[in-house]
mmCIF file of C-alpha atoms (C1' of nucleotides) in Angstrom:
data_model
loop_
_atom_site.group_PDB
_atom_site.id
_atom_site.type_symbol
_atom_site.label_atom_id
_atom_site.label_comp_id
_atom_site.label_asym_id
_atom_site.label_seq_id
_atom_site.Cartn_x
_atom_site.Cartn_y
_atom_site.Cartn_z
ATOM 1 C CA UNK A 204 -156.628 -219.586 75.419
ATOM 2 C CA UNK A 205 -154.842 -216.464 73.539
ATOM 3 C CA UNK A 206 -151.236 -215.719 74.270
ATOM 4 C CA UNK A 207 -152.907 -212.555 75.801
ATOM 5 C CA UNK A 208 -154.525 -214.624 78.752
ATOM 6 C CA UNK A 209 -152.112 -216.987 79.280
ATOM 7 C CA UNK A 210 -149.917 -213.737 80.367
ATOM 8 C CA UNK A 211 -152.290 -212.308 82.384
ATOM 9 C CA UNK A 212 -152.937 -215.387 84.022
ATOM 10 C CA UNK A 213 -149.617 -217.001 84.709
ATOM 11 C CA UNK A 214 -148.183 -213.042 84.850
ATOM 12 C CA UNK A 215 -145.641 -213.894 82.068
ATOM 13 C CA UNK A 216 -144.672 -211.739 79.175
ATOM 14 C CA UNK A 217 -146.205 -212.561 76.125
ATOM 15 C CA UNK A 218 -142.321 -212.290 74.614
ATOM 16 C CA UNK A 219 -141.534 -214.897 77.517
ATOM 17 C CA UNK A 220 -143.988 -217.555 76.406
ATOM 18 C CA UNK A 221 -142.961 -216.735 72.752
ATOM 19 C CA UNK A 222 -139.338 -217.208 73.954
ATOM 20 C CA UNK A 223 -139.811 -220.177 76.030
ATOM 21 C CA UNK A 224 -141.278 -221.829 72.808
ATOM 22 C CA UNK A 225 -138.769 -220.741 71.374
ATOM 23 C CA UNK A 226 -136.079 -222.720 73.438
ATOM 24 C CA UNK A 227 -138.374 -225.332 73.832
ATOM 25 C CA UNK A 228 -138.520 -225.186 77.530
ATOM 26 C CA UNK A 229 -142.510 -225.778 75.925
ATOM 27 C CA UNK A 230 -143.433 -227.955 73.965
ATOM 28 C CA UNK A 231 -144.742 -226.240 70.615
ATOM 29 C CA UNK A 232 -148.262 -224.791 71.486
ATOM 30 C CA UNK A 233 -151.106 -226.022 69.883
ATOM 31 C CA UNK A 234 -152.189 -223.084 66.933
ATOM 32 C CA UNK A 235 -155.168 -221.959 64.784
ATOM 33 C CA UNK A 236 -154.892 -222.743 60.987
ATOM 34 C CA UNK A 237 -154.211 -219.179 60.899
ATOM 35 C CA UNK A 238 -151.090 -219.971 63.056
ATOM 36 C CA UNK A 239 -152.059 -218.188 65.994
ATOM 37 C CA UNK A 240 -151.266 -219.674 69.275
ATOM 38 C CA UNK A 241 -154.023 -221.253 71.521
ATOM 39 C CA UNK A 242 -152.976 -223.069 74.588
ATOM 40 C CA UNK A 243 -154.733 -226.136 75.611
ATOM 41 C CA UNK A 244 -154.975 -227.487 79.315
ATOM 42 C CA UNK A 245 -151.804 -229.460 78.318
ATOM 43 C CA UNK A 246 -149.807 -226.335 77.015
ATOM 44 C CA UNK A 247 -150.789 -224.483 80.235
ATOM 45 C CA UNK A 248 -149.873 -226.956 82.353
ATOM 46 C CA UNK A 249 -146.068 -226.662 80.605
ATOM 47 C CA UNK A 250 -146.602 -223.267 81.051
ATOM 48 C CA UNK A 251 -147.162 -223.491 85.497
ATOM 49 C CA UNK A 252 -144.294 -226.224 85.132
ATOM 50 C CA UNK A 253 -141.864 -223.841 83.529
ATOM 51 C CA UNK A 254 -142.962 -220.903 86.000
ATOM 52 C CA UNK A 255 -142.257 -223.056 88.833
ATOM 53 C CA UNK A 256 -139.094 -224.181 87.671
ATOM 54 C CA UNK A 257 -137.771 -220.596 86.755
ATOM 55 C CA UNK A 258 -138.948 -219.159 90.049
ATOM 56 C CA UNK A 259 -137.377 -221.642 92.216
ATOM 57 C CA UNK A 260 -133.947 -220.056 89.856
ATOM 58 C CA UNK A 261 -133.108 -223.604 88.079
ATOM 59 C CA UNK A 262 -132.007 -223.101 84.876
ATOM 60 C CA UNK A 263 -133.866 -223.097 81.556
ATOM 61 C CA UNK A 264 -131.193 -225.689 80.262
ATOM 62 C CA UNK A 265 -132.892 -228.454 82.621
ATOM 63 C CA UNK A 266 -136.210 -227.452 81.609
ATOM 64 C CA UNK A 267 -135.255 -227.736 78.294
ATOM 65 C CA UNK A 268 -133.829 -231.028 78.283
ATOM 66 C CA UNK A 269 -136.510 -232.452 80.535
ATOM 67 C CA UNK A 270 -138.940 -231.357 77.545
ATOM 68 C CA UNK A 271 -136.506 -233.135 74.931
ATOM 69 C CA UNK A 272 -136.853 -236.292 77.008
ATOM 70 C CA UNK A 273 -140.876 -236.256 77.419
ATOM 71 C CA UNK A 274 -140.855 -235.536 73.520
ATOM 72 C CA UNK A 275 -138.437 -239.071 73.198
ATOM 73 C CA UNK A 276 -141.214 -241.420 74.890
ATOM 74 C CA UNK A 277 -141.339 -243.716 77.584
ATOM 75 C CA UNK A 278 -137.627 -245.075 76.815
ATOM 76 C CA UNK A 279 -136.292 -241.632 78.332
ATOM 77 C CA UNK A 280 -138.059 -242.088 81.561
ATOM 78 C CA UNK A 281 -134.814 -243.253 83.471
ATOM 79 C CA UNK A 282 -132.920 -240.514 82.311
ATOM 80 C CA UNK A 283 -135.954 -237.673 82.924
ATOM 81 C CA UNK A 284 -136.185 -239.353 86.554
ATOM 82 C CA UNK A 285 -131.906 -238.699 86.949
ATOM 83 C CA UNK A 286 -132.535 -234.891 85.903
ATOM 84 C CA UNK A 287 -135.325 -234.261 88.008
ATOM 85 C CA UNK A 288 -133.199 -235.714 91.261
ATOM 86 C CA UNK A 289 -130.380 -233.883 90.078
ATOM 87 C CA UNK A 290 -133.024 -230.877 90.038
ATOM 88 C CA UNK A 291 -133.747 -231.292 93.721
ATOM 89 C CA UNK A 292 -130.297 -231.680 94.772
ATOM 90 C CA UNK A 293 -129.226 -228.514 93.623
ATOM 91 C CA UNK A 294 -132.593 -226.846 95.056
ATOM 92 C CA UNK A 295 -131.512 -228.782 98.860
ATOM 93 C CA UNK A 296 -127.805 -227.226 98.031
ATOM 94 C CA UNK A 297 -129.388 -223.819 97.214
ATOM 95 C CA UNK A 298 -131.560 -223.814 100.050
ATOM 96 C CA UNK A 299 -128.315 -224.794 102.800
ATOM 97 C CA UNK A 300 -127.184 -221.521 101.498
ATOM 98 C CA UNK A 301 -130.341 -219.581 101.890
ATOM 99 C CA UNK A 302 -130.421 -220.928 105.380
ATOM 100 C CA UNK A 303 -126.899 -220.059 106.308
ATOM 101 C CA UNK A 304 -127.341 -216.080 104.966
ATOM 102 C CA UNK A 305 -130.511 -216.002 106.804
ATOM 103 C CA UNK A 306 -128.607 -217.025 110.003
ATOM 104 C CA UNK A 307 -126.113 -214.483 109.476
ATOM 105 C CA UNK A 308 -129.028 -211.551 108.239
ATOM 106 C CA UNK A 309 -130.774 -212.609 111.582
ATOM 107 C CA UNK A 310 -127.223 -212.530 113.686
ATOM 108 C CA UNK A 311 -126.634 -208.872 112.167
ATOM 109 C CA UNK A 312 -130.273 -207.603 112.373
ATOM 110 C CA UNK A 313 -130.118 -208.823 116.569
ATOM 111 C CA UNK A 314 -126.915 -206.221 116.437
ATOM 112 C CA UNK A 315 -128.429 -203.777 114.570
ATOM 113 C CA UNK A 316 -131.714 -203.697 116.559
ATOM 114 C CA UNK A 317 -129.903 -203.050 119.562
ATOM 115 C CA UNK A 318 -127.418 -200.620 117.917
ATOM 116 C CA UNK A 319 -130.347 -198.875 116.547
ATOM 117 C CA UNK A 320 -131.496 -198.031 120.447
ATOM 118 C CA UNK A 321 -128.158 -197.054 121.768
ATOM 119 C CA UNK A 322 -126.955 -195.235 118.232
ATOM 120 C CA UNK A 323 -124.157 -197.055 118.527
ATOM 121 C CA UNK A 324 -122.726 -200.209 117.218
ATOM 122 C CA UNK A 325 -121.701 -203.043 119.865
ATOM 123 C CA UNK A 326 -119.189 -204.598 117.610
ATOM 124 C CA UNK A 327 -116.261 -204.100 115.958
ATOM 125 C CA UNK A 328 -116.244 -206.240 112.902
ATOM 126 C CA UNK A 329 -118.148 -207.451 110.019
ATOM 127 C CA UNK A 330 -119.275 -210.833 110.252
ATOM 128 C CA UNK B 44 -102.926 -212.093 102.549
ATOM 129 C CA UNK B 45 -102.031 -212.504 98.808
ATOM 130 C CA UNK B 46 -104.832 -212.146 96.452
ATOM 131 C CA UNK B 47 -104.041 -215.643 95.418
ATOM 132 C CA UNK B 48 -104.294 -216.574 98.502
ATOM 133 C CA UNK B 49 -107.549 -215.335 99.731
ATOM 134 C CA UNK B 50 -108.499 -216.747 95.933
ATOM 135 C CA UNK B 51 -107.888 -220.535 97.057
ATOM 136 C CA UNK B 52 -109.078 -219.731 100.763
ATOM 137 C CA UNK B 53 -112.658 -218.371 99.700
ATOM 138 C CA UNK B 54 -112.803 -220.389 96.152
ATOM 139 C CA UNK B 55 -112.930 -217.147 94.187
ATOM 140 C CA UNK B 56 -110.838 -216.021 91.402
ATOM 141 C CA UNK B 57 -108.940 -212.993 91.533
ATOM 142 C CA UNK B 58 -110.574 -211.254 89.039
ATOM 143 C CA UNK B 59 -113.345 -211.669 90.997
ATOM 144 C CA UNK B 60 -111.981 -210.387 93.969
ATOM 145 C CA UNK B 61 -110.825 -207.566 92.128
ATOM 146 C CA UNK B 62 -114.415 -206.797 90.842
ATOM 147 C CA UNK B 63 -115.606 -207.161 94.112
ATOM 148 C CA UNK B 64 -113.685 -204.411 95.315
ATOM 149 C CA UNK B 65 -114.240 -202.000 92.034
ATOM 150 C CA UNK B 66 -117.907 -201.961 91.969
ATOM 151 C CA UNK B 67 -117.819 -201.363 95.891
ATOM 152 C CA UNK B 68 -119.194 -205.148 96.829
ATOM 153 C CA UNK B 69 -116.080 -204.917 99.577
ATOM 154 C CA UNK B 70 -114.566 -201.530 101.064
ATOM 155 C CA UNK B 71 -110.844 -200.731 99.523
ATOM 156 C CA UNK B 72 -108.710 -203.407 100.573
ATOM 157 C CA UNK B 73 -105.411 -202.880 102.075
ATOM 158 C CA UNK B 74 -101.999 -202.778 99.972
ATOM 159 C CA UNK B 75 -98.591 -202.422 100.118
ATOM 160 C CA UNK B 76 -96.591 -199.412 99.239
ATOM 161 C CA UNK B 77 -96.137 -200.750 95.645
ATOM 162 C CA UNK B 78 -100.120 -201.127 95.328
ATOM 163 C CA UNK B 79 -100.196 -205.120 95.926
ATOM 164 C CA UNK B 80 -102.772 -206.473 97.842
ATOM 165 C CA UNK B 81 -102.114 -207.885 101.343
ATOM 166 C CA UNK B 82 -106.078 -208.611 102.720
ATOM 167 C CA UNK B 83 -105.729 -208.120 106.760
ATOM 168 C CA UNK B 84 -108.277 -210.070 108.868
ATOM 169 C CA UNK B 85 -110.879 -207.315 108.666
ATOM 170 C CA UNK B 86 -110.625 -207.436 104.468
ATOM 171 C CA UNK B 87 -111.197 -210.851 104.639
ATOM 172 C CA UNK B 88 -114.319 -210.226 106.871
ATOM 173 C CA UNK B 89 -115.416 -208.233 104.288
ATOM 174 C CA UNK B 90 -114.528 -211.199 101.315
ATOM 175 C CA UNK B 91 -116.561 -213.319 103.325
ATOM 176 C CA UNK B 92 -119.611 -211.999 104.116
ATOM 177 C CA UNK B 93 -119.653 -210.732 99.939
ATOM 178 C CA UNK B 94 -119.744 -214.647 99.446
ATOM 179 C CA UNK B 95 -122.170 -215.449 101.677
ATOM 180 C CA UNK B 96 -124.310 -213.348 100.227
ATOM 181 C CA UNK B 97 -123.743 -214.084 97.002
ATOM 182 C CA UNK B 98 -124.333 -217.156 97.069
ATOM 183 C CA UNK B 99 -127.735 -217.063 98.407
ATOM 184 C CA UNK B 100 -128.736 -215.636 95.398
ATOM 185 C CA UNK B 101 -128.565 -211.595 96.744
ATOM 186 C CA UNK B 102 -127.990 -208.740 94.701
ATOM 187 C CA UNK B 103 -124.863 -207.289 94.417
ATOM 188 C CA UNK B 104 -126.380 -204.018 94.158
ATOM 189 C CA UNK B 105 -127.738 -204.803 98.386
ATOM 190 C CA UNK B 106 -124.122 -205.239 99.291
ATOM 191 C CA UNK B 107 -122.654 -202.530 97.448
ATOM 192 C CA UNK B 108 -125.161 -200.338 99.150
ATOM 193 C CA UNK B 109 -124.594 -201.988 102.771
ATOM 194 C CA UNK B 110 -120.696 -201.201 102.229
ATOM 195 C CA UNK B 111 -121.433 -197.830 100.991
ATOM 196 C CA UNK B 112 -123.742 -197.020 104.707
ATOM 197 C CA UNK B 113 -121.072 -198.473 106.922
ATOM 198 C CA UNK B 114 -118.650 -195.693 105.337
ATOM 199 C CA UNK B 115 -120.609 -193.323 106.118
ATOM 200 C CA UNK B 116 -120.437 -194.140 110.101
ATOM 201 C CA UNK B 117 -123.104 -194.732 112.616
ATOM 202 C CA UNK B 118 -125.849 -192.269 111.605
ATOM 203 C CA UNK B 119 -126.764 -194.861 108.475
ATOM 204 C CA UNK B 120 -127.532 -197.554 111.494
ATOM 205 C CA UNK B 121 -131.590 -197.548 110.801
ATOM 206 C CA UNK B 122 -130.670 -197.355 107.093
ATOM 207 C CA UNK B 123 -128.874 -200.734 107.513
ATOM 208 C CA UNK B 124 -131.281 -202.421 109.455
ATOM 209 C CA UNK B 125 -133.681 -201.768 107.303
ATOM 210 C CA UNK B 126 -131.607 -202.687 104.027
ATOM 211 C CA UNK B 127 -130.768 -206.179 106.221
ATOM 212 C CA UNK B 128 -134.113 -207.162 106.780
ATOM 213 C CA UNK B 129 -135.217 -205.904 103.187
ATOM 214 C CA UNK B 130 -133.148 -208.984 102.016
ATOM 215 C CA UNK B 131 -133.938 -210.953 104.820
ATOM 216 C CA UNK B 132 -137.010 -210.829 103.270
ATOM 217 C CA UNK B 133 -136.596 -211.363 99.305
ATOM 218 C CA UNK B 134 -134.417 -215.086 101.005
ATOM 219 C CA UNK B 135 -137.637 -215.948 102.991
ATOM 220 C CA UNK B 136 -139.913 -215.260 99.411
ATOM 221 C CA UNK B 137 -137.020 -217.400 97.681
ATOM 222 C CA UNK B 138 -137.277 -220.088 99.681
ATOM 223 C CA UNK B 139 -140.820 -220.557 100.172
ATOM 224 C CA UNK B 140 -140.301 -220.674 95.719
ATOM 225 C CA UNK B 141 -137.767 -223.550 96.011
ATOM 226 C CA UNK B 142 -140.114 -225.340 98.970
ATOM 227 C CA UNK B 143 -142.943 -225.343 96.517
ATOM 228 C CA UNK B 144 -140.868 -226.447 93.460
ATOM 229 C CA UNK B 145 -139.334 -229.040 95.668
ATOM 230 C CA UNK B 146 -143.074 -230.688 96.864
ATOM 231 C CA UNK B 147 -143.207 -230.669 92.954
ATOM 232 C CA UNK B 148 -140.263 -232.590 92.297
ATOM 233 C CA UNK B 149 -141.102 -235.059 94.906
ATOM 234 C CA UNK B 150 -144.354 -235.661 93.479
ATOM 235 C CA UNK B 151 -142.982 -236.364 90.220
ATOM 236 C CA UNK B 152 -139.962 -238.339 90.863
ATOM 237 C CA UNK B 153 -142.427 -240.198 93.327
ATOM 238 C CA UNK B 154 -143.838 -240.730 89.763
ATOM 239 C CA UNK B 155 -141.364 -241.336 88.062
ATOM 240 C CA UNK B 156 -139.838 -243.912 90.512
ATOM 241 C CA UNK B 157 -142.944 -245.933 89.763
ATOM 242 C CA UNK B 158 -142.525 -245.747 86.160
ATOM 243 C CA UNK B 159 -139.158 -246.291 85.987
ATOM 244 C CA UNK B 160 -140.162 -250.321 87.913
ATOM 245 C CA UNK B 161 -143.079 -250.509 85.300
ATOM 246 C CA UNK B 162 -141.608 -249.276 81.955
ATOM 247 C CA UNK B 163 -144.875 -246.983 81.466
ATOM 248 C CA UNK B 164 -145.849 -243.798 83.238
ATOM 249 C CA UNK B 165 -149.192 -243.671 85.013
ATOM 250 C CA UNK B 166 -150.196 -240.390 84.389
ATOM 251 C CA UNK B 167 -151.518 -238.834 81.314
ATOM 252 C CA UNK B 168 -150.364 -234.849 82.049
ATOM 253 C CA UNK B 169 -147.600 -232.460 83.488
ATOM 254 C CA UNK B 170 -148.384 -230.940 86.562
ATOM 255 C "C1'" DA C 155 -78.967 -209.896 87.342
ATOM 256 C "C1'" DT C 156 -82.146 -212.010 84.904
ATOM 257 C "C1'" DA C 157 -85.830 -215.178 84.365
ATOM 258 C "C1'" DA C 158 -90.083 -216.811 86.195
ATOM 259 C "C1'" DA C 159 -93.977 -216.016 88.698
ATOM 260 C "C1'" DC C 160 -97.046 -212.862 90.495
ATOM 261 C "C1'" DT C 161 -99.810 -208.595 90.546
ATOM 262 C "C1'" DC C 162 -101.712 -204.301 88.698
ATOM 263 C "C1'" DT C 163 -105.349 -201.530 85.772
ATOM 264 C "C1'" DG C 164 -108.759 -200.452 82.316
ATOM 265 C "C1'" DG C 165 -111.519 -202.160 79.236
ATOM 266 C "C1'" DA C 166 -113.532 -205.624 76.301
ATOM 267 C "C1'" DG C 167 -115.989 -210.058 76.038
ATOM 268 C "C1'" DT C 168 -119.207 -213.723 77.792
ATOM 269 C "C1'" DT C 169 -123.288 -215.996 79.597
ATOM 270 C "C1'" DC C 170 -127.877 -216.160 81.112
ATOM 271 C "C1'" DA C 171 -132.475 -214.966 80.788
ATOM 272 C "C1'" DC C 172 -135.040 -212.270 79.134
ATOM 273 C "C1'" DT C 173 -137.009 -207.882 76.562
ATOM 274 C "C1'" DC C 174 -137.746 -204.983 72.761
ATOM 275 C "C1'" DC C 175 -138.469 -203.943 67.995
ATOM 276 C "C1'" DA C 176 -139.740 -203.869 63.020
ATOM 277 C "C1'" DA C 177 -142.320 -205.436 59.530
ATOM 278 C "C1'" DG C 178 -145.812 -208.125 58.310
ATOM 279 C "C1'" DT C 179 -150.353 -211.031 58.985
ATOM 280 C "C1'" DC C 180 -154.841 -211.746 61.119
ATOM 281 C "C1'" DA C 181 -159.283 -210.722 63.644
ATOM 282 C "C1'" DA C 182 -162.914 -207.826 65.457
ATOM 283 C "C1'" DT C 183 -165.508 -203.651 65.292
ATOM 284 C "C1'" DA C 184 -167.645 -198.963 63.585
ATOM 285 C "C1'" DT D 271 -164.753 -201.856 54.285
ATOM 286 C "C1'" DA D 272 -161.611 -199.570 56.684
ATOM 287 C "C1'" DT D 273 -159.188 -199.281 60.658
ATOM 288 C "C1'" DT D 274 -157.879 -200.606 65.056
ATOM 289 C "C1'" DG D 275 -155.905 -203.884 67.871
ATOM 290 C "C1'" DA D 276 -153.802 -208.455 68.547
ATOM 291 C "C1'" DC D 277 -150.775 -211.742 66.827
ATOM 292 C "C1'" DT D 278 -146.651 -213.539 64.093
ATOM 293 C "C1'" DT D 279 -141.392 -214.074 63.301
ATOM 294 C "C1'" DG D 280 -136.435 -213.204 63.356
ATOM 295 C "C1'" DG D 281 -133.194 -210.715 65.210
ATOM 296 C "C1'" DA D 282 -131.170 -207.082 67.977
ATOM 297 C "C1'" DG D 283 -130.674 -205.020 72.602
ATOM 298 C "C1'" DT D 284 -130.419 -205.158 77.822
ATOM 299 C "C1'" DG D 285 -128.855 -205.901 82.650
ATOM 300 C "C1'" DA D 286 -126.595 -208.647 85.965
ATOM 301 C "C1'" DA D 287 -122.516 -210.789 87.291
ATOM 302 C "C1'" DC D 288 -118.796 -212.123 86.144
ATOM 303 C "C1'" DT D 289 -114.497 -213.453 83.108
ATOM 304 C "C1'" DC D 290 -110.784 -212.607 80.138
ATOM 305 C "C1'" DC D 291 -107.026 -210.024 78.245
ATOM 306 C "C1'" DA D 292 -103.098 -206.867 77.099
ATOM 307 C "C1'" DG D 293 -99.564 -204.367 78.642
ATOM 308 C "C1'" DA D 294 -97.047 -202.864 82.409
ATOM 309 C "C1'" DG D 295 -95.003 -203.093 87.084
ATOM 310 C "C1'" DT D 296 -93.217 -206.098 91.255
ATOM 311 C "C1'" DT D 297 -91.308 -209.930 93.839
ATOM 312 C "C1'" DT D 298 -88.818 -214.281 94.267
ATOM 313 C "C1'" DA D 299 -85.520 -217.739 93.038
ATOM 314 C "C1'" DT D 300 -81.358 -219.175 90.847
#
DNA sequence: ATAAACTCTGGAGTTCACTCCAAGTCAATA
DNA sequence: TATTGACTTGGAGTGAACTCCAGAGTTTAT
């Protein structure tokens, strides 16, 4: 598969598959002789991996040391399995937060609704 | 309140406070006749509700714009309720991201866990 | 009254995660 | 075979959100 579908199919950038490469948040992509990139199954599946990761908002520096560790062999599995639990505890931690805005956005938006009736607001303070 | 106060209270350092209230994030906070300063209850209202929404992960292009409409008095009601539930929205898109990438993780350090007994993984691929 | 600690502003610097560009190579089509 | 379009790299540029700093003014403690 050309960089070119792999961008349309994932809805990367083709300078954002170059640049995960790159960083190795990848592992190097398979190539033609020529040198031109042609992902396998395996490269795409990298690819969804690293999409998930980076839309979820953890970092690239995770993704790229959980790639380090695959590329180290079985001996790194311990280590890969702390990073990825370390991984989800910062997604619970993120999502607490998430929950405790949306509580608030939902507290304000019951105001709101009601101040957007009467034209007036019912309270006197942010908060 | 001293700036280094409301610093400790909220965990935010002054110069972040102090961006806060350049950019417009928070309204102008009260001072003393020399310039200091001195956050009342409704500045710290204000300090608050910044964080919160920060750290959910919200622009702080939304707040500035929220802080800009309450200035501007009760005639930019429907314009806030609609900003509110605007990022209302973009938390509940987030967090259906991190829900996915968290079934992911699972599955994987389900995986992992198994390997890490056995010494050898049991898959062949990423996913 | 003078040092120490605190605060002020404006502007420059940093980090993260891309995003764009130039100059060159490669592949497909008229 | 010429040209158009896609691909390559290395490096520079961008936008968001801070973070740091210099130089100056203010407040507190001895």
């Amino acid at each position: 598969m050309t960089i070119k579908e792999v961008s349309e199919k994932y809805d990367i950038s083709q300078d954002t598959l170059r640049y995960y490469e790159r960083i190795g948040m990848i592992p190097p992509v398979t190539r033609s002789e020529s040198g031109i990139r042609n992902y396998t199954e395996k490269d795409l599946g990298w690819v969804e991996l690293a999409k998930c990761m980076r839309s979820a908002g953890l970092p690239v520096e995770a993704m790229i040391e959980y790639v380090r560790l695959t590329q180290e062999g079985d001996v790194t599995i311990p280590a890969r399995l702390k990073l990825l639990k370390e991984q989800r505890e910062s997604l619970l931690e993120q999502k607490e937060k998430i929950d405790a805005t949306l509580e608030r956005l939902n507290y304000k938006i019951g105001r709101y609704e009601i101040a957007a009736k009467t034209g007036k607001l019912t309270w006197e303070q942010e908060k």
